[in-house]
Every structure is written in structure tokens, then in C-alpha cells.
PDB file of C-alpha atoms in Angstrom:
ATOM      1  CA  THR A  26      37.678 -20.174   7.682  1.00  0.00           C
ATOM      2  CA  GLN A  27      39.816 -17.491   6.500  1.00  0.00           C
ATOM      3  CA  LEU A  28      41.165 -15.980  10.108  1.00  0.00           C
ATOM      4  CA  LEU A  29      40.998 -12.148  11.000  1.00  0.00           C
ATOM      5  CA  GLU A  30      43.860 -11.707  13.997  1.00  0.00           C
ATOM      6  CA  GLN A  31      43.220  -8.798  16.451  1.00  0.00           C
ATOM      7  CA  SER A  32      45.887  -7.792  18.066  1.00  0.00           C
ATOM      8  CA  PRO A  33      46.147  -6.284  21.188  1.00  0.00           C
ATOM      9  CA  GLN A  34      43.604  -8.285  22.835  1.00  0.00           C
ATOM     10  CA  PHE A  35      43.076  -6.004  25.374  1.00  0.00           C
ATOM     11  CA  LEU A  36      44.561  -2.491  25.796  1.00  0.00           C
ATOM     12  CA  SER A  37      43.976  -0.331  29.165  1.00  0.00           C
ATOM     13  CA  ILE A  38      45.377   3.335  29.072  1.00  0.00           C
ATOM     14  CA  GLN A  39      44.244   6.720  30.090  1.00  0.00           C
ATOM     15  CA  GLU A  40      42.241   9.466  29.071  1.00  0.00           C
ATOM     16  CA  GLY A  41      44.352  11.378  26.214  1.00  0.00           C
ATOM     17  CA  GLU A  42      46.592   9.040  25.291  1.00  0.00           C
ATOM     18  CA  ASN A  43      46.473   7.769  21.350  1.00  0.00           C
ATOM     19  CA  LEU A  44      46.186   4.241  20.543  1.00  0.00           C
ATOM     20  CA  THR A  45      45.778   1.678  17.665  1.00  0.00           C
ATOM     21  CA  VAL A  46      44.086  -1.461  17.024  1.00  0.00           C
ATOM     22  CA  TYR A  47      45.055  -4.018  14.014  1.00  0.00           C
ATOM     23  CA  CYS A  48      43.201  -6.442  12.225  1.00  0.00           C
ATOM     24  CA  ASN A  49      44.932  -8.729   9.943  1.00  0.00           C
ATOM     25  CA  SER A  50      44.916 -11.861   7.565  1.00  0.00           C
ATOM     26  CA  SER A  51      46.486 -13.926   4.936  1.00  0.00           C
ATOM     27  CA  SER A  52      43.549 -13.453   3.394  1.00  0.00           C
ATOM     28  CA  VAL A  53      42.037 -10.897   0.660  1.00  0.00           C
ATOM     29  CA  PHE A  54      38.750  -9.467   2.349  1.00  0.00           C
ATOM     30  CA  SER A  55      36.203  -7.853  -0.344  1.00  0.00           C
ATOM     31  CA  SER A  56      35.506  -5.264   2.750  1.00  0.00           C
ATOM     32  CA  LEU A  57      35.760  -4.750   5.972  1.00  0.00           C
ATOM     33  CA  GLN A  58      34.028  -3.373   9.102  1.00  0.00           C
ATOM     34  CA  TRP A  59      34.803  -1.924  12.339  1.00  0.00           C
ATOM     35  CA  TYR A  60      31.964  -2.485  15.122  1.00  0.00           C
ATOM     36  CA  ARG A  61      31.854  -1.416  18.542  1.00  0.00           C
ATOM     37  CA  GLN A  62      30.036  -3.479  21.216  1.00  0.00           C
ATOM     38  CA  GLU A  63      28.872  -2.220  24.660  1.00  0.00           C
ATOM     39  CA  PRO A  64      28.219  -4.784  27.847  1.00  0.00           C
ATOM     40  CA  GLY A  65      24.903  -5.957  27.254  1.00  0.00           C
ATOM     41  CA  GLU A  66      23.937  -5.147  24.076  1.00  0.00           C
ATOM     42  CA  GLY A  67      25.024  -6.040  20.885  1.00  0.00           C
ATOM     43  CA  PRO A  68      27.519  -4.618  18.314  1.00  0.00           C
ATOM     44  CA  VAL A  69      27.391  -1.572  16.449  1.00  0.00           C
ATOM     45  CA  LEU A  70      28.807  -0.428  13.227  1.00  0.00           C
ATOM     46  CA  LEU A  71      31.375   2.134  13.259  1.00  0.00           C
ATOM     47  CA  VAL A  72      32.699   2.144   9.572  1.00  0.00           C
ATOM     48  CA  THR A  73      32.989  -0.290   6.312  1.00  0.00           C
ATOM     49  CA  VAL A  74      36.163  -0.106   4.113  1.00  0.00           C
ATOM     50  CA  VAL A  75      36.273  -1.294   0.378  1.00  0.00           C
ATOM     51  CA  THR A  76      39.116  -0.078  -1.095  1.00  0.00           C
ATOM     52  CA  GLY A  77      42.879  -0.945  -0.662  1.00  0.00           C
ATOM     53  CA  GLY A  78      44.477   2.279   0.670  1.00  0.00           C
ATOM     54  CA  GLU A  79      41.339   3.753   1.701  1.00  0.00           C
ATOM     55  CA  VAL A  80      41.361   5.613   4.790  1.00  0.00           C
ATOM     56  CA  LYS A  81      38.263   7.162   6.565  1.00  0.00           C
ATOM     57  CA  LYS A  82      37.501   9.183   9.336  1.00  0.00           C
ATOM     58  CA  LEU A  83      34.730   9.773  12.089  1.00  0.00           C
ATOM     59  CA  LYS A  84      35.737  12.383  14.909  1.00  0.00           C
ATOM     60  CA  ARG A  85      39.277  11.343  16.731  1.00  0.00           C
ATOM     61  CA  LEU A  86      38.694   7.503  15.383  1.00  0.00           C
ATOM     62  CA  THR A  87      41.045   6.930  11.828  1.00  0.00           C
ATOM     63  CA  PHE A  88      40.235   3.749   9.770  1.00  0.00           C
ATOM     64  CA  GLN A  89      42.375   2.125   7.498  1.00  0.00           C
ATOM     65  CA  PHE A  90      42.276  -0.323   5.013  1.00  0.00           C
ATOM     66  CA  GLY A  91      45.833  -1.765   3.503  1.00  0.00           C
ATOM     67  CA  ASP A  92      46.460  -1.268   0.083  1.00  0.00           C
ATOM     68  CA  ALA A  93      46.196  -5.437  -0.176  1.00  0.00           C
ATOM     69  CA  ARG A  94      43.284  -5.616   0.960  1.00  0.00           C
ATOM     70  CA  LYS A  95      44.498  -8.185   3.872  1.00  0.00           C
ATOM     71  CA  ASP A  96      44.724  -5.825   7.026  1.00  0.00           C
ATOM     72  CA  SER A  97      42.851  -2.835   8.685  1.00  0.00           C
ATOM     73  CA  SER A  98      43.928  -1.187  11.599  1.00  0.00           C
ATOM     74  CA  LEU A  99      41.993   1.493  14.041  1.00  0.00           C
ATOM     75  CA  HIS A 100      43.328   4.842  15.378  1.00  0.00           C
ATOM     76  CA  ILE A 101      41.565   6.162  17.935  1.00  0.00           C
ATOM     77  CA  THR A 102      43.135   9.822  18.782  1.00  0.00           C
ATOM     78  CA  ALA A 103      43.228  11.588  22.218  1.00  0.00           C
ATOM     79  CA  ALA A 104      41.002   8.820  23.867  1.00  0.00           C
ATOM     80  CA  GLN A 105      38.911   8.849  26.323  1.00  0.00           C
ATOM     81  CA  PRO A 106      36.704   7.475  29.395  1.00  0.00           C
ATOM     82  CA  GLY A 107      33.610   6.959  26.675  1.00  0.00           C
ATOM     83  CA  ASP A 108      35.522   4.906  24.015  1.00  0.00           C
ATOM     84  CA  THR A 109      35.863   2.048  26.467  1.00  0.00           C
ATOM     85  CA  GLY A 110      33.757  -1.078  24.864  1.00  0.00           C
ATOM     86  CA  LEU A 111      35.031  -4.095  22.754  1.00  0.00           C
ATOM     87  CA  TYR A 112      36.544  -3.179  19.053  1.00  0.00           C
ATOM     88  CA  LEU A 113      35.841  -5.862  16.158  1.00  0.00           C
ATOM     89  CA  CYS A 114      36.090  -5.845  13.177  1.00  0.00           C
ATOM     90  CA  ALA A 115      34.836  -8.030  10.145  1.00  0.00           C
ATOM     91  CA  GLY A 116      35.777  -9.033   6.977  1.00  0.00           C
ATOM     92  CA  ALA A 117      33.795  -9.878   3.850  1.00  0.00           C
ATOM     93  CA  PRO A 118      36.015 -12.640   2.012  1.00  0.00           C
ATOM     94  CA  GLY A 119      36.896 -12.541  -1.650  1.00  0.00           C
ATOM     95  CA  ALA A 120      38.619 -10.764  -4.323  1.00  0.00           C
ATOM     96  CA  GLY A 121      35.985  -8.214  -5.411  1.00  0.00           C
ATOM     97  CA  GLY A 122      32.481  -7.914  -6.197  1.00  0.00           C
ATOM     98  CA  THR A 123      29.460  -8.252  -3.978  1.00  0.00           C
ATOM     99  CA  SER A 124      29.730 -10.499  -1.099  1.00  0.00           C
ATOM    100  CA  TYR A 125      26.181 -11.907   0.367  1.00  0.00           C
ATOM    101  CA  GLY A 126      26.996 -14.438   2.879  1.00  0.00           C
ATOM    102  CA  LYS A 127      29.186 -15.040   5.266  1.00  0.00           C
ATOM    103  CA  LEU A 128      31.169 -12.469   7.187  1.00  0.00           C
ATOM    104  CA  THR A 129      34.078 -13.100   9.294  1.00  0.00           C
ATOM    105  CA  PHE A 130      34.442 -11.360  13.077  1.00  0.00           C
ATOM    106  CA  GLY A 131      37.948 -10.910  14.727  1.00  0.00           C
ATOM    107  CA  GLN A 132      37.868 -11.635  18.181  1.00  0.00           C
ATOM    108  CA  GLY A 133      38.291  -8.365  19.347  1.00  0.00           C
ATOM    109  CA  THR A 134      39.632  -5.300  21.637  1.00  0.00           C
ATOM    110  CA  ILE A 135      38.945  -5.092  25.007  1.00  0.00           C
ATOM    111  CA  LEU A 136      39.812  -1.101  25.422  1.00  0.00           C
ATOM    112  CA  THR A 137      39.670   0.735  28.551  1.00  0.00           C
ATOM    113  CA  VAL A 138      40.311   4.133  29.087  1.00  0.00           C
ATOM    114  CA  HIS A 139      40.499   5.440  32.880  1.00  0.00           C
ATOM    115  CA  PRO A 140      39.826   8.975  33.244  1.00  0.00           C
TER     116      PRO A 140
ATOM    117  CA  GLU B   5      11.766   2.334  15.891  1.00  0.00           C
ATOM    118  CA  ALA B   6      13.674  -0.138  13.883  1.00  0.00           C
ATOM    119  CA  GLN B   7      15.098  -2.965  15.481  1.00  0.00           C
ATOM    120  CA  VAL B   8      16.091  -6.778  15.694  1.00  0.00           C
ATOM    121  CA  THR B   9      14.242  -8.424  19.157  1.00  0.00           C
ATOM    122  CA  GLN B  10      15.462 -11.487  20.737  1.00  0.00           C
ATOM    123  CA  ASN B  11      13.899 -13.567  23.164  1.00  0.00           C
ATOM    124  CA  PRO B  12      14.682 -14.287  25.589  1.00  0.00           C
ATOM    125  CA  ARG B  13      17.879 -12.536  26.911  1.00  0.00           C
ATOM    126  CA  TYR B  14      18.667 -15.130  29.290  1.00  0.00           C
ATOM    127  CA  LEU B  15      17.938 -18.810  29.709  1.00  0.00           C
ATOM    128  CA  ILE B  16      19.393 -21.541  31.974  1.00  0.00           C
ATOM    129  CA  THR B  17      17.871 -25.084  30.524  1.00  0.00           C
ATOM    130  CA  VAL B  18      19.687 -28.585  31.066  1.00  0.00           C
ATOM    131  CA  THR B  19      21.339 -31.178  28.685  1.00  0.00           C
ATOM    132  CA  GLY B  20      18.985 -32.146  25.969  1.00  0.00           C
ATOM    133  CA  LYS B  21      16.027 -30.154  26.888  1.00  0.00           C
ATOM    134  CA  LYS B  22      15.305 -28.884  22.942  1.00  0.00           C
ATOM    135  CA  LEU B  23      14.539 -25.161  23.224  1.00  0.00           C
ATOM    136  CA  THR B  24      14.028 -22.450  20.876  1.00  0.00           C
ATOM    137  CA  VAL B  25      15.654 -18.441  20.394  1.00  0.00           C
ATOM    138  CA  THR B  26      13.184 -16.323  18.945  1.00  0.00           C
ATOM    139  CA  CYS B  27      14.574 -13.661  16.045  1.00  0.00           C
ATOM    140  CA  SER B  28      11.917 -10.608  14.857  1.00  0.00           C
ATOM    141  CA  GLN B  29      13.171  -7.493  12.777  1.00  0.00           C
ATOM    142  CA  ASN B  30      10.802  -4.987  11.915  1.00  0.00           C
ATOM    143  CA  MET B  31      13.088  -3.158   8.578  1.00  0.00           C
ATOM    144  CA  ASN B  32      12.140  -5.701   6.118  1.00  0.00           C
ATOM    145  CA  HIS B  33      15.716  -7.237   5.740  1.00  0.00           C
ATOM    146  CA  GLU B  34      16.110 -10.123   2.980  1.00  0.00           C
ATOM    147  CA  TYR B  35      19.296 -10.679   4.993  1.00  0.00           C
ATOM    148  CA  MET B  36      19.812 -12.684   8.791  1.00  0.00           C
ATOM    149  CA  SER B  37      22.332 -14.396  10.430  1.00  0.00           C
ATOM    150  CA  TRP B  38      23.000 -16.227  13.803  1.00  0.00           C
ATOM    151  CA  TYR B  39      26.479 -15.772  15.772  1.00  0.00           C
ATOM    152  CA  ARG B  40      27.979 -17.052  18.967  1.00  0.00           C
ATOM    153  CA  GLN B  41      30.233 -15.156  20.997  1.00  0.00           C
ATOM    154  CA  ASP B  42      32.550 -16.219  23.182  1.00  0.00           C
ATOM    155  CA  PRO B  43      35.793 -14.836  25.081  1.00  0.00           C
ATOM    156  CA  GLY B  44      38.789 -14.892  23.231  1.00  0.00           C
ATOM    157  CA  LEU B  45      36.608 -16.206  20.019  1.00  0.00           C
ATOM    158  CA  GLY B  46      35.110 -13.525  19.040  1.00  0.00           C
ATOM    159  CA  LEU B  47      31.692 -14.057  17.119  1.00  0.00           C
ATOM    160  CA  ARG B  48      31.242 -17.042  15.374  1.00  0.00           C
ATOM    161  CA  GLN B  49      28.719 -17.357  11.993  1.00  0.00           C
ATOM    162  CA  ILE B  50      26.295 -20.787  12.745  1.00  0.00           C
ATOM    163  CA  TYR B  51      23.587 -20.070  10.354  1.00  0.00           C
ATOM    164  CA  TYR B  52      22.731 -16.928   8.066  1.00  0.00           C
ATOM    165  CA  SER B  53      19.567 -16.769   5.535  1.00  0.00           C
ATOM    166  CA  MET B  54      19.558 -14.261   2.619  1.00  0.00           C
ATOM    167  CA  ASN B  55      15.960 -14.627   1.898  1.00  0.00           C
ATOM    168  CA  VAL B  56      12.588 -16.931   3.010  1.00  0.00           C
ATOM    169  CA  GLU B  57      13.523 -20.195   2.753  1.00  0.00           C
ATOM    170  CA  VAL B  58      17.238 -19.744   1.942  1.00  0.00           C
ATOM    171  CA  THR B  59      19.427 -20.461   4.625  1.00  0.00           C
ATOM    172  CA  ASP B  60      22.905 -21.955   4.509  1.00  0.00           C
ATOM    173  CA  LYS B  61      26.155 -23.104   7.100  1.00  0.00           C
ATOM    174  CA  GLY B  62      28.398 -20.831   8.783  1.00  0.00           C
ATOM    175  CA  ASP B  63      31.188 -21.451  10.419  1.00  0.00           C
ATOM    176  CA  VAL B  64      30.019 -23.378  13.612  1.00  0.00           C
ATOM    177  CA  PRO B  65      26.677 -24.703  12.450  1.00  0.00           C
ATOM    178  CA  GLU B  66      26.870 -28.326  14.570  1.00  0.00           C
ATOM    179  CA  GLY B  67      23.744 -28.474  17.157  1.00  0.00           C
ATOM    180  CA  TYR B  68      22.145 -26.035  15.677  1.00  0.00           C
ATOM    181  CA  LYS B  69      19.140 -25.628  13.542  1.00  0.00           C
ATOM    182  CA  VAL B  70      16.989 -22.615  12.060  1.00  0.00           C
ATOM    183  CA  SER B  71      14.125 -21.864   9.519  1.00  0.00           C
ATOM    184  CA  ARG B  72      12.969 -18.676   7.466  1.00  0.00           C
ATOM    185  CA  LYS B  73       9.653 -19.509   6.502  1.00  0.00           C
ATOM    186  CA  GLU B  74       8.675 -15.658   6.781  1.00  0.00           C
ATOM    187  CA  LYS B  75      11.225 -12.779   6.031  1.00  0.00           C
ATOM    188  CA  ARG B  76      11.023 -10.430   9.991  1.00  0.00           C
ATOM    189  CA  ASN B  77      11.264 -13.653  11.803  1.00  0.00           C
ATOM    190  CA  PHE B  78      14.617 -16.388  12.287  1.00  0.00           C
ATOM    191  CA  PRO B  79      14.475 -18.857  14.503  1.00  0.00           C
ATOM    192  CA  LEU B  80      17.301 -20.603  16.327  1.00  0.00           C
ATOM    193  CA  ILE B  81      16.528 -24.539  17.139  1.00  0.00           C
ATOM    194  CA  LEU B  82      18.215 -26.091  20.036  1.00  0.00           C
ATOM    195  CA  GLU B  83      17.320 -30.130  19.419  1.00  0.00           C
ATOM    196  CA  SER B  84      19.505 -31.387  22.300  1.00  0.00           C
ATOM    197  CA  PRO B  85      21.825 -28.459  23.720  1.00  0.00           C
ATOM    198  CA  SER B  86      24.944 -29.578  25.589  1.00  0.00           C
ATOM    199  CA  PRO B  87      27.196 -27.862  27.811  1.00  0.00           C
ATOM    200  CA  ASN B  88      29.258 -26.907  25.069  1.00  0.00           C
ATOM    201  CA  GLN B  89      26.790 -24.552  24.108  1.00  0.00           C
ATOM    202  CA  THR B  90      26.401 -22.487  26.662  1.00  0.00           C
ATOM    203  CA  SER B  91      27.524 -19.078  25.174  1.00  0.00           C
ATOM    204  CA  LEU B  92      26.337 -15.430  23.995  1.00  0.00           C
ATOM    205  CA  TYR B  93      24.367 -15.978  20.930  1.00  0.00           C
ATOM    206  CA  PHE B  94      23.250 -12.669  19.051  1.00  0.00           C
ATOM    207  CA  CYS B  95      20.947 -12.397  15.991  1.00  0.00           C
ATOM    208  CA  ALA B  96      21.403 -10.134  12.876  1.00  0.00           C
ATOM    209  CA  SER B  97      19.716  -8.622   9.728  1.00  0.00           C
ATOM    210  CA  ARG B  98      20.911  -6.612   6.884  1.00  0.00           C
ATOM    211  CA  HIS B  99      19.356  -4.751   3.835  1.00  0.00           C
ATOM    212  CA  GLY B 100      21.398  -5.797   0.542  1.00  0.00           C
ATOM    213  CA  GLY B 101      25.223  -6.851   0.237  1.00  0.00           C
ATOM    214  CA  VAL B 102      28.181  -7.354   2.790  1.00  0.00           C
ATOM    215  CA  GLU B 103      28.817  -4.318   2.917  1.00  0.00           C
ATOM    216  CA  SER B 104      26.214  -2.607   4.999  1.00  0.00           C
ATOM    217  CA  PRO B 105      25.732  -2.308   8.411  1.00  0.00           C
ATOM    218  CA  LEU B 106      25.173  -5.710  10.271  1.00  0.00           C
ATOM    219  CA  HIS B 107      21.837  -4.690  13.052  1.00  0.00           C
ATOM    220  CA  PHE B 108      21.925  -6.635  15.950  1.00  0.00           C
ATOM    221  CA  GLY B 109      19.909  -7.709  18.280  1.00  0.00           C
ATOM    222  CA  ASN B 110      20.751  -7.239  22.345  1.00  0.00           C
ATOM    223  CA  GLY B 111      22.019 -11.097  22.279  1.00  0.00           C
ATOM    224  CA  THR B 112      20.757 -14.235  24.259  1.00  0.00           C
ATOM    225  CA  ARG B 113      22.517 -15.300  27.338  1.00  0.00           C
ATOM    226  CA  LEU B 114      22.735 -19.214  27.576  1.00  0.00           C
ATOM    227  CA  THR B 115      23.797 -21.850  29.992  1.00  0.00           C
ATOM    228  CA  VAL B 116      23.370 -25.481  29.603  1.00  0.00           C
ATOM    229  CA  THR B 117      24.097 -26.958  32.356  1.00  0.00           C
TER     230      THR B 117
END
């Protein structure tokens, strides 16, 4: 099993602060996704990155895929209480092409943004 | 409304009593999968299915069975549940390859005593 290590596991910050969540592996992934999960619900996809070095922005969220496709980061600018939730990265193992089967998830980062 | 529906949402059972958690999707997705979520371990894949009558083991398949007789349904079967299968279970589906969005159900919280 190819592992994805997320850090930090817990993050508690004040509204308006910036934060970065990391997702690291020793293995190469053909693509990487970030999901957000709220209590009592299933995860919801935020973004998919597929190209090494790719950067995608979603309002105040910036996602980056490492050049070697072994790591990714999620940066939130000026966090708001509505950003509170569990953030999960998920990678498709392999060096390239479309993989249909397994998707490996990181352990998750629980983010709490206080007003 | 496009959705993945799991039932039941909550289930308490005793060791050894066979149970089935149902999962149905109305999006005509080929791919369906079951995950379990435990604190500090993230989501771990139990089984997945790339189409009707095609199923494969994920990372933690021991103690579970699945079937995919119809495209929309993918039930998870625990023949003889044990306390270490107490967990939060999610069913998910998607159309296309692994870069496509996974659509999750709202989860089934299972407790085995």
C-alpha cells in the first residue's frame, strides 16, 4: 500500500490567519485530489491535480502538486469559520496514465477556525 | 437529485450476526467503492467495483464481501461481524477514471458489541 502522510493532524487557528496543510509520500502518484468533509456527511471533492508542479486556485484555497508528483499542499488564505472541517488528500498510485482502481487517502487534517 | 444513498445510517449489532449495508447510486456510474473511516487512519478502501460483476479487493478486505449484480447497487456484507469492524463506512461512486470526482454517501456508523 502506498502511503500518504498528512500534516498537521490538527490545526486550530483564529479567523483571518493563513494555513498550509501538507500531503507527502515516498511514492509517485498519477493524480492527487483534495476533499473536505463535514460532520455527518461524506467527503466532497475540492480539486484534482494531475501535472507535476501544477497550481490550482479555488477562491481563498491554493492547491499545489509537487514537481515529482510525490507531494501536495493546500494553502488557505484568511481562513474563515466556514472553512472548519476535515481535509483529506487522496492519490492514485502510478507514474502516469489513467488508473481506474485504487485511491489512497491520507489520515486527514482537522481544521478548526475560531471566530 | 444525483446522489449515493446508504442504509442504514446507524447500526448496532452483536458479534457474529450477519448484516448488509446497502448502497445505491442514481448517476449511472460504472465505478463504486466501499471505505471505512477510523480516527487517525483516514479512509481505507475495502472493496471496489469497476462495473457490473467486476469486484476487486482494496486495502482492508478481510471480513467483508461485496456483490455488483446491478450497476446502481453495491451492498457491503459482513458475514460474521467482529468488534474490530466497528467503524464509519462510506460508499462512493464515480464516472470515468481516478481523476474524476468520487461521490460519497452520508455514511453508516456501525457498532459491533
